[in-house]
Amino acid sequence: MRYGVAVFPSKKVQDVANSYRKRYDPHYALIPPHITMKEAFEAEEEEIENKIIPELSEIAKNTQPFSYGVYKVSSFSPVTNTIYLKIEPSDEIFELNDKLHAGELPEEKDFAFVPHITIAQKLSDEEFSDVYGSLRMLKFDLNDKVDRFQLLYQLENGAWSVYETFRLGKG
Amino acid sequence: MRYGVAVFPSKKVQDVANSYRKRYDPHYALIPPHITMKEAFEAEEEEIENKIIPELSEIAKNTQPFSYGVYKVSSFSPVTNTIYLKIEPSDEIFELNDKLHAGELPEEKDFAFVPHITIAQKLSDEEFSDVYGSLRMLKFDLNDKVDRFQLLYQLENGAWSVYETFRLGKG
């Protein structure tokens, strides 16, 4: 089965992200707005129960909740036409990402971690120019807290279902 | 904010449900296939943290995981045109439902609890006759386990985001 780890922002931030995703993100219906902390990986259920969940629980227990800000829109162009709400980088979020790619956990980090909430993807080049041209002018003043992360699995239709919640400072 | 409590079946059962929901359920994109254990209720975040979550955690701790079967399709007609995968009734699921409507938890049980996974809703009378006429002939032999339930909140677009996971026998 395919699993992944994500942080879901507060309702306030999810509602802002969805107001753009609705129009520009074909994954709008597959998962609520999220910060991907660990890209999709394949694992057996037994491995998840006996190895991955205990490790995630341990990481959560040893990580304190932290805050982050969202102030602007950015893009992965020219690598991809993805547009996202930029998570203001902090040591805490990079440290959490590092922990989620160490020890027993599957290592599939192809790129440097850029914390973000996707709001548009799979746009044609023309659409991208139009949409990014206007979205890049936006300014936000959103402050939010990461106090948990979630392990999800993917259904046949591509949608993601939450399997387990890990509270920072608790596990 | 609006909260609810649901059980998400295993991937196997969710995939079966989605194969019908895709065509017949306008909520397909708002939430994965689920068994509603507690209908949507309004609560403040503080109340959720200080009262509801501790109570849900206590209930989970004092409830052992249990199995259920799905063998057929049924419907709430003539009350509504909802069609669902029938969860074979068991003492355990009724007891869990009772606990989720007792003590400090908001009591909004308007109807007798009928454990089910919705696969079609908001059909016109004509569509309902057609669709139910064929779906009611289906036979399944699905066995699944309830070993957790989840607290969700609803976003402005109507979609549901998982806030917390409670493992039966653990809390």
Tab-separated table of C-alpha atoms in Angstrom:
chain	number	residue	atom	x	y	z
A	1	MET	CA	0.000	0.000	0.000
A	2	ARG	CA	1.100	3.584	-0.526
A	3	TYR	CA	1.600	5.673	2.580
A	4	GLY	CA	2.629	9.257	3.215
A	5	VAL	CA	3.072	11.694	6.097
A	6	ALA	CA	1.491	15.147	6.100
A	7	VAL	CA	0.685	18.073	8.347
A	8	PHE	CA	-2.811	19.483	7.976
A	9	PRO	CA	-2.944	23.212	8.769
A	10	SER	CA	-5.715	24.750	10.873
A	11	LYS	CA	-9.128	25.274	9.324
A	12	LYS	CA	-8.286	28.956	8.741
A	13	VAL	CA	-5.270	28.131	6.550
A	14	GLN	CA	-6.986	25.185	4.838
A	15	ASP	CA	-9.910	27.441	3.870
A	16	VAL	CA	-7.550	29.997	2.306
A	17	ALA	CA	-5.692	27.282	0.391
A	18	ASN	CA	-8.926	25.689	-0.808
A	19	SER	CA	-10.196	28.972	-2.218
A	20	TYR	CA	-7.388	28.670	-4.814
A	21	ARG	CA	-7.140	24.866	-5.044
A	22	LYS	CA	-10.781	24.690	-6.053
A	23	ARG	CA	-9.941	26.315	-9.362
A	24	TYR	CA	-6.324	25.400	-9.927
A	25	ASP	CA	-5.513	22.072	-8.277
A	26	PRO	CA	-6.818	18.811	-9.767
A	27	HIS	CA	-5.974	17.126	-6.423
A	28	TYR	CA	-8.510	19.361	-4.686
A	29	ALA	CA	-10.887	16.449	-4.114
A	30	LEU	CA	-8.253	13.859	-3.196
A	31	ILE	CA	-6.874	15.335	0.024
A	32	PRO	CA	-7.416	18.472	2.135
A	33	PRO	CA	-4.737	21.198	1.949
A	34	HIS	CA	-1.543	19.889	3.524
A	35	ILE	CA	2.192	20.191	4.020
A	36	THR	CA	3.791	16.987	2.682
A	37	MET	CA	6.380	15.917	5.242
A	38	LYS	CA	7.186	12.578	3.645
A	39	GLU	CA	6.427	11.711	0.023
A	40	ALA	CA	4.399	8.622	-0.851
A	41	PHE	CA	6.206	5.349	-0.143
A	42	GLU	CA	5.267	1.685	-0.479
A	43	ALA	CA	4.994	-0.440	2.644
A	44	GLU	CA	3.270	-3.575	3.903
A	45	GLU	CA	0.676	-3.205	6.640
A	46	GLU	CA	2.790	-5.306	8.984
A	47	GLU	CA	5.818	-3.067	8.446
A	48	ILE	CA	3.628	-0.036	9.112
A	49	GLU	CA	2.334	-1.431	12.400
A	50	ASN	CA	5.562	-2.927	13.702
A	51	LYS	CA	8.211	-0.537	12.443
A	52	ILE	CA	6.927	2.718	10.961
A	53	ILE	CA	4.232	3.653	13.511
A	54	PRO	CA	6.474	3.062	16.547
A	55	GLU	CA	9.172	5.191	14.883
A	56	LEU	CA	6.733	7.999	14.013
A	57	SER	CA	5.402	7.873	17.548
A	58	GLU	CA	8.914	8.220	18.949
A	59	ILE	CA	9.646	11.171	16.633
A	60	ALA	CA	6.418	12.905	17.676
A	61	LYS	CA	7.186	12.396	21.349
A	62	ASN	CA	10.608	14.005	20.922
A	63	THR	CA	9.460	17.004	18.866
A	64	GLN	CA	7.869	20.058	20.415
A	65	PRO	CA	4.967	21.900	18.695
A	66	PHE	CA	6.106	24.924	16.710
A	67	SER	CA	4.662	27.887	14.840
A	68	TYR	CA	4.964	28.906	11.227
A	69	GLY	CA	3.956	31.834	9.087
A	70	VAL	CA	2.477	32.035	5.597
A	71	TYR	CA	3.043	35.380	3.895
A	72	LYS	CA	3.268	34.759	0.164
A	73	VAL	CA	2.847	32.550	-2.846
A	74	SER	CA	5.759	30.929	-4.645
A	75	SER	CA	6.326	28.349	-7.380
A	76	PHE	CA	8.539	25.411	-8.360
A	77	SER	CA	8.781	26.759	-11.896
A	78	PRO	CA	10.664	25.998	-14.119
A	79	VAL	CA	10.973	22.474	-12.607
A	80	THR	CA	7.192	22.071	-12.407
A	81	ASN	CA	4.260	24.456	-12.784
A	82	THR	CA	3.219	23.918	-9.177
A	83	ILE	CA	2.204	27.052	-7.251
A	84	TYR	CA	2.111	27.023	-3.473
A	85	LEU	CA	1.634	28.933	-0.242
A	86	LYS	CA	5.171	29.302	1.039
A	87	ILE	CA	5.749	28.096	4.598
A	88	GLU	CA	8.231	30.524	6.105
A	89	PRO	CA	11.257	28.259	6.703
A	90	SER	CA	12.111	27.488	10.331
A	91	ASP	CA	14.663	25.200	11.958
A	92	GLU	CA	11.832	23.218	13.542
A	93	ILE	CA	10.164	22.176	10.306
A	94	PHE	CA	13.477	21.155	8.704
A	95	GLU	CA	14.417	19.169	11.775
A	96	LEU	CA	11.073	17.358	11.733
A	97	ASN	CA	11.537	16.612	8.030
A	98	ASP	CA	15.046	15.252	8.692
A	99	LYS	CA	13.759	12.964	11.434
A	100	LEU	CA	11.089	11.623	9.067
A	101	HIS	CA	13.820	10.548	6.650
A	102	ALA	CA	16.218	8.895	9.076
A	103	GLY	CA	16.547	5.608	10.955
A	104	GLU	CA	14.090	2.920	9.914
A	105	LEU	CA	11.968	5.223	7.776
A	106	PRO	CA	11.992	4.834	3.991
A	107	GLU	CA	14.353	7.368	2.453
A	108	GLU	CA	12.918	8.773	-0.750
A	109	LYS	CA	14.040	12.379	-0.528
A	110	ASP	CA	14.834	13.279	-4.101
A	111	PHE	CA	14.940	17.029	-3.632
A	112	ALA	CA	15.764	19.503	-0.923
A	113	PHE	CA	12.752	19.980	1.344
A	114	VAL	CA	10.762	23.123	0.558
A	115	PRO	CA	7.900	23.364	3.050
A	116	HIS	CA	4.767	24.374	1.179
A	117	ILE	CA	1.013	24.019	0.711
A	118	THR	CA	0.209	23.372	-2.951
A	119	ILE	CA	-2.613	25.523	-4.347
A	120	ALA	CA	-2.171	24.947	-8.097
A	121	GLN	CA	-0.591	22.172	-10.155
A	122	LYS	CA	-0.606	20.477	-13.547
A	123	LEU	CA	-1.331	23.784	-15.263
A	124	SER	CA	-0.395	24.253	-18.887
A	125	ASP	CA	2.458	26.720	-19.445
A	126	GLU	CA	-0.013	29.325	-20.579
A	127	GLU	CA	-2.348	28.828	-17.627
A	128	PHE	CA	0.659	28.897	-15.322
A	129	SER	CA	1.791	32.297	-16.605
A	130	ASP	CA	-1.676	33.746	-16.147
A	131	VAL	CA	-2.401	32.231	-12.762
A	132	TYR	CA	1.034	32.736	-11.235
A	133	GLY	CA	1.126	36.255	-12.599
A	134	SER	CA	-1.825	37.169	-10.416
A	135	LEU	CA	-1.276	34.859	-7.407
A	136	ARG	CA	2.331	35.964	-6.903
A	137	MET	CA	1.040	39.439	-6.014
A	138	LEU	CA	-0.903	38.124	-3.021
A	139	LYS	CA	0.187	38.915	0.505
A	140	PHE	CA	-0.948	36.927	3.522
A	141	ASP	CA	-0.479	37.308	7.227
A	142	LEU	CA	-1.270	33.811	8.448
A	143	ASN	CA	0.219	32.332	11.581
A	144	ASP	CA	-0.375	28.727	12.390
A	145	LYS	CA	0.913	25.935	14.594
A	146	VAL	CA	2.197	22.439	13.846
A	147	ASP	CA	1.171	20.318	16.810
A	148	ARG	CA	0.603	16.986	15.024
A	149	PHE	CA	1.318	15.050	11.860
A	150	GLN	CA	-0.629	12.260	10.254
A	151	LEU	CA	0.105	8.984	8.519
A	152	LEU	CA	-2.147	8.478	5.494
A	153	TYR	CA	-2.724	5.733	2.966
A	154	GLN	CA	-3.870	6.100	-0.611
A	155	LEU	CA	-7.064	4.570	-2.004
A	156	GLU	CA	-7.440	3.181	-5.525
A	157	ASN	CA	-9.104	6.403	-6.699
A	158	GLY	CA	-6.034	8.409	-5.639
A	159	ALA	CA	-7.661	9.914	-2.518
A	160	TRP	CA	-5.839	9.781	0.818
A	161	SER	CA	-7.329	8.443	4.047
A	162	VAL	CA	-5.836	9.313	7.459
A	163	TYR	CA	-4.662	6.207	9.318
A	164	GLU	CA	-3.035	7.618	12.422
A	165	THR	CA	-2.439	10.957	14.169
A	166	PHE	CA	0.772	11.750	16.042
A	167	ARG	CA	0.764	14.657	18.478
A	168	LEU	CA	4.036	16.528	18.892
A	169	GLY	CA	5.353	16.303	22.437
A	170	LYS	CA	3.103	13.293	23.025
A	171	GLY	CA	3.495	10.660	20.310
B	1	MET	CA	-16.540	24.795	14.126
B	2	ARG	CA	-18.359	21.668	13.024
B	3	TYR	CA	-16.979	18.374	14.236
B	4	GLY	CA	-17.959	14.742	13.737
B	5	VAL	CA	-16.728	11.267	14.635
B	6	ALA	CA	-16.284	8.547	12.020
B	7	VAL	CA	-14.735	5.144	11.468
B	8	PHE	CA	-12.816	4.744	8.212
B	9	PRO	CA	-12.899	1.159	6.945
B	10	SER	CA	-9.821	-0.593	5.589
B	11	LYS	CA	-8.593	0.285	2.096
B	12	LYS	CA	-10.288	-2.850	0.727
B	13	VAL	CA	-13.749	-1.747	1.898
B	14	GLN	CA	-13.158	1.920	1.039
B	15	ASP	CA	-12.221	0.936	-2.529
B	16	VAL	CA	-15.434	-1.069	-2.935
B	17	ALA	CA	-17.535	1.807	-1.556
B	18	ASN	CA	-15.782	4.349	-3.779
B	19	SER	CA	-16.503	2.323	-6.913
B	20	TYR	CA	-20.189	3.192	-6.347
B	21	ARG	CA	-19.795	6.574	-4.640
B	22	LYS	CA	-17.900	7.881	-7.655
B	23	ARG	CA	-21.079	7.753	-9.699
B	24	TYR	CA	-23.826	8.113	-7.128
B	25	ASP	CA	-22.612	10.155	-4.153
B	26	PRO	CA	-22.102	13.921	-4.476
B	27	HIS	CA	-20.065	13.761	-1.217
B	28	TYR	CA	-17.513	11.522	-2.952
B	29	ALA	CA	-14.902	14.279	-2.962
B	30	LEU	CA	-15.623	15.639	0.520
B	31	ILE	CA	-14.658	12.664	2.669
B	32	PRO	CA	-13.428	9.090	2.139
B	33	PRO	CA	-15.956	6.252	2.669
B	34	HIS	CA	-16.850	6.104	6.348
B	35	ILE	CA	-19.188	4.899	9.082
B	36	THR	CA	-20.607	7.987	10.824
B	37	MET	CA	-20.453	7.308	14.544
B	38	LYS	CA	-21.475	10.789	15.653
B	39	GLU	CA	-23.285	13.266	13.422
B	40	ALA	CA	-21.861	16.773	12.883
B	41	PHE	CA	-22.012	18.980	15.984
B	42	GLU	CA	-20.895	22.518	16.743
B	43	ALA	CA	-18.149	23.061	19.289
B	44	GLU	CA	-15.481	25.581	20.228
B	45	GLU	CA	-11.846	24.550	19.863
B	46	GLU	CA	-11.313	24.952	23.592
B	47	GLU	CA	-14.226	22.653	24.390
B	48	ILE	CA	-12.820	20.118	21.919
B	49	GLU	CA	-9.388	20.141	23.557
B	50	ASN	CA	-10.468	20.263	27.184
B	51	LYS	CA	-13.636	18.206	27.220
B	52	ILE	CA	-14.377	16.264	24.041
B	53	ILE	CA	-10.924	14.838	23.258
B	54	PRO	CA	-10.293	13.586	26.807
B	55	GLU	CA	-13.729	11.932	26.764
B	56	LEU	CA	-13.158	10.329	23.335
B	57	SER	CA	-9.772	9.126	24.527
B	58	GLU	CA	-11.346	7.522	27.602
B	59	ILE	CA	-14.010	5.830	25.465
B	60	ALA	CA	-11.367	4.456	23.075
B	61	LYS	CA	-9.276	3.144	25.948
B	62	ASN	CA	-12.274	1.262	27.359
B	63	THR	CA	-13.462	-0.241	24.053
B	64	GLN	CA	-11.871	-3.300	22.510
B	65	PRO	CA	-11.371	-3.588	18.707
B	66	PHE	CA	-14.126	-5.589	17.012
B	67	SER	CA	-14.966	-7.087	13.634
B	68	TYR	CA	-17.860	-6.446	11.311
B	69	GLY	CA	-19.195	-7.875	8.088
B	70	VAL	CA	-20.595	-6.228	4.959
B	71	TYR	CA	-22.802	-8.530	2.895
B	72	LYS	CA	-25.395	-6.390	1.167
B	73	VAL	CA	-26.753	-3.028	0.120
B	74	SER	CA	-29.725	-1.377	1.792
B	75	SER	CA	-31.502	1.969	1.746
B	76	PHE	CA	-33.150	4.568	4.001
B	77	SER	CA	-36.017	4.902	1.525
B	78	PRO	CA	-38.704	6.179	1.891
B	79	VAL	CA	-37.208	8.566	4.525
B	80	THR	CA	-34.352	9.543	2.207
B	81	ASN	CA	-33.019	8.181	-1.077
B	82	THR	CA	-29.697	7.260	0.525
B	83	ILE	CA	-28.270	3.851	-0.446
B	84	TYR	CA	-25.601	2.243	1.683
B	85	LEU	CA	-23.421	-0.773	2.383
B	86	LYS	CA	-25.087	-2.326	5.386
B	87	ILE	CA	-22.805	-2.956	8.367
B	88	GLU	CA	-23.983	-6.230	9.888
B	89	PRO	CA	-25.225	-5.090	13.327
B	90	SER	CA	-23.196	-6.190	16.337
B	91	ASP	CA	-23.423	-5.381	20.038
B	92	GLU	CA	-19.984	-3.793	19.873
B	93	ILE	CA	-20.835	-1.140	17.318
B	94	PHE	CA	-24.044	-0.180	19.109
B	95	GLU	CA	-22.224	0.037	22.417
B	96	LEU	CA	-19.563	2.280	20.891
B	97	ASN	CA	-22.275	4.476	19.393
B	98	ASP	CA	-24.027	4.693	22.787
B	99	LYS	CA	-20.805	5.751	24.508
B	100	LEU	CA	-20.306	8.482	21.893
B	101	HIS	CA	-23.678	9.961	22.837
B	102	ALA	CA	-23.364	9.896	26.618
B	103	GLY	CA	-21.686	11.890	29.384
B	104	GLU	CA	-20.158	15.171	28.275
B	105	LEU	CA	-20.572	14.491	24.569
B	106	PRO	CA	-23.110	16.499	22.572
B	107	GLU	CA	-26.298	14.497	22.181
B	108	GLU	CA	-27.762	14.943	18.739
B	109	LYS	CA	-29.112	11.475	18.049
B	110	ASP	CA	-32.280	12.124	16.130
B	111	PHE	CA	-32.767	8.609	14.822
B	112	ALA	CA	-31.960	5.082	15.856
B	113	PHE	CA	-28.377	4.244	14.883
B	114	VAL	CA	-28.141	2.211	11.682
B	115	PRO	CA	-24.467	1.452	11.046
B	116	HIS	CA	-23.759	1.982	7.345
B	117	ILE	CA	-21.378	3.237	4.663
B	118	THR	CA	-23.208	5.571	2.281
B	119	ILE	CA	-22.612	4.842	-1.397
B	120	ALA	CA	-25.387	6.921	-3.014
B	121	GLN	CA	-27.379	9.947	-1.904
B	122	LYS	CA	-29.374	12.938	-3.112
B	123	LEU	CA	-30.690	10.932	-6.052
B	124	SER	CA	-33.949	11.941	-7.708
B	125	ASP	CA	-36.791	9.471	-7.146
B	126	GLU	CA	-36.337	8.156	-10.651
B	127	GLU	CA	-32.558	7.740	-10.340
B	128	PHE	CA	-33.095	6.089	-6.974
B	129	SER	CA	-35.436	3.471	-8.432
B	130	ASP	CA	-32.986	2.653	-11.197
B	131	VAL	CA	-29.851	2.624	-9.079
B	132	TYR	CA	-31.288	0.858	-6.053
B	133	GLY	CA	-32.979	-1.644	-8.328
B	134	SER	CA	-29.577	-2.843	-9.492
B	135	LEU	CA	-27.453	-2.246	-6.360
B	136	ARG	CA	-29.846	-4.139	-4.085
B	137	MET	CA	-29.008	-7.337	-5.978
B	138	LEU	CA	-25.324	-7.116	-5.009
B	139	LYS	CA	-23.811	-9.583	-2.565
B	140	PHE	CA	-20.556	-8.949	-0.742
B	141	ASP	CA	-18.418	-11.007	1.563
B	142	LEU	CA	-16.345	-8.333	3.257
B	143	ASN	CA	-14.946	-8.704	6.731
B	144	ASP	CA	-13.277	-5.782	8.374
B	145	LYS	CA	-12.134	-4.558	11.778
B	146	VAL	CA	-12.862	-1.403	13.767
B	147	ASP	CA	-9.699	-0.646	15.706
B	148	ARG	CA	-9.906	3.168	15.762
B	149	PHE	CA	-12.196	6.119	15.255
B	150	GLN	CA	-11.399	9.654	14.215
B	151	LEU	CA	-12.479	13.134	15.173
B	152	LEU	CA	-12.895	15.363	12.109
B	153	TYR	CA	-13.699	18.989	11.457
B	154	GLN	CA	-15.425	20.462	8.443
B	155	LEU	CA	-13.858	23.032	6.115
B	156	GLU	CA	-15.748	25.863	4.430
B	157	ASN	CA	-16.005	23.876	1.189
B	158	GLY	CA	-17.805	21.069	3.030
B	159	ALA	CA	-14.814	18.688	3.055
B	160	TRP	CA	-13.758	16.976	6.281
B	161	SER	CA	-10.238	17.025	7.723
B	162	VAL	CA	-9.105	14.469	10.341
B	163	TYR	CA	-8.068	16.156	13.584
B	164	GLU	CA	-7.340	13.234	15.886
B	165	THR	CA	-7.174	9.426	15.846
B	166	PHE	CA	-8.316	7.286	18.770
B	167	ARG	CA	-7.197	3.659	18.877
B	168	LEU	CA	-9.544	1.199	20.554
B	169	GLY	CA	-7.994	-0.415	23.585
B	170	LYS	CA	-5.429	2.398	23.735
B	171	GLY	CA	-7.073	5.837	23.594
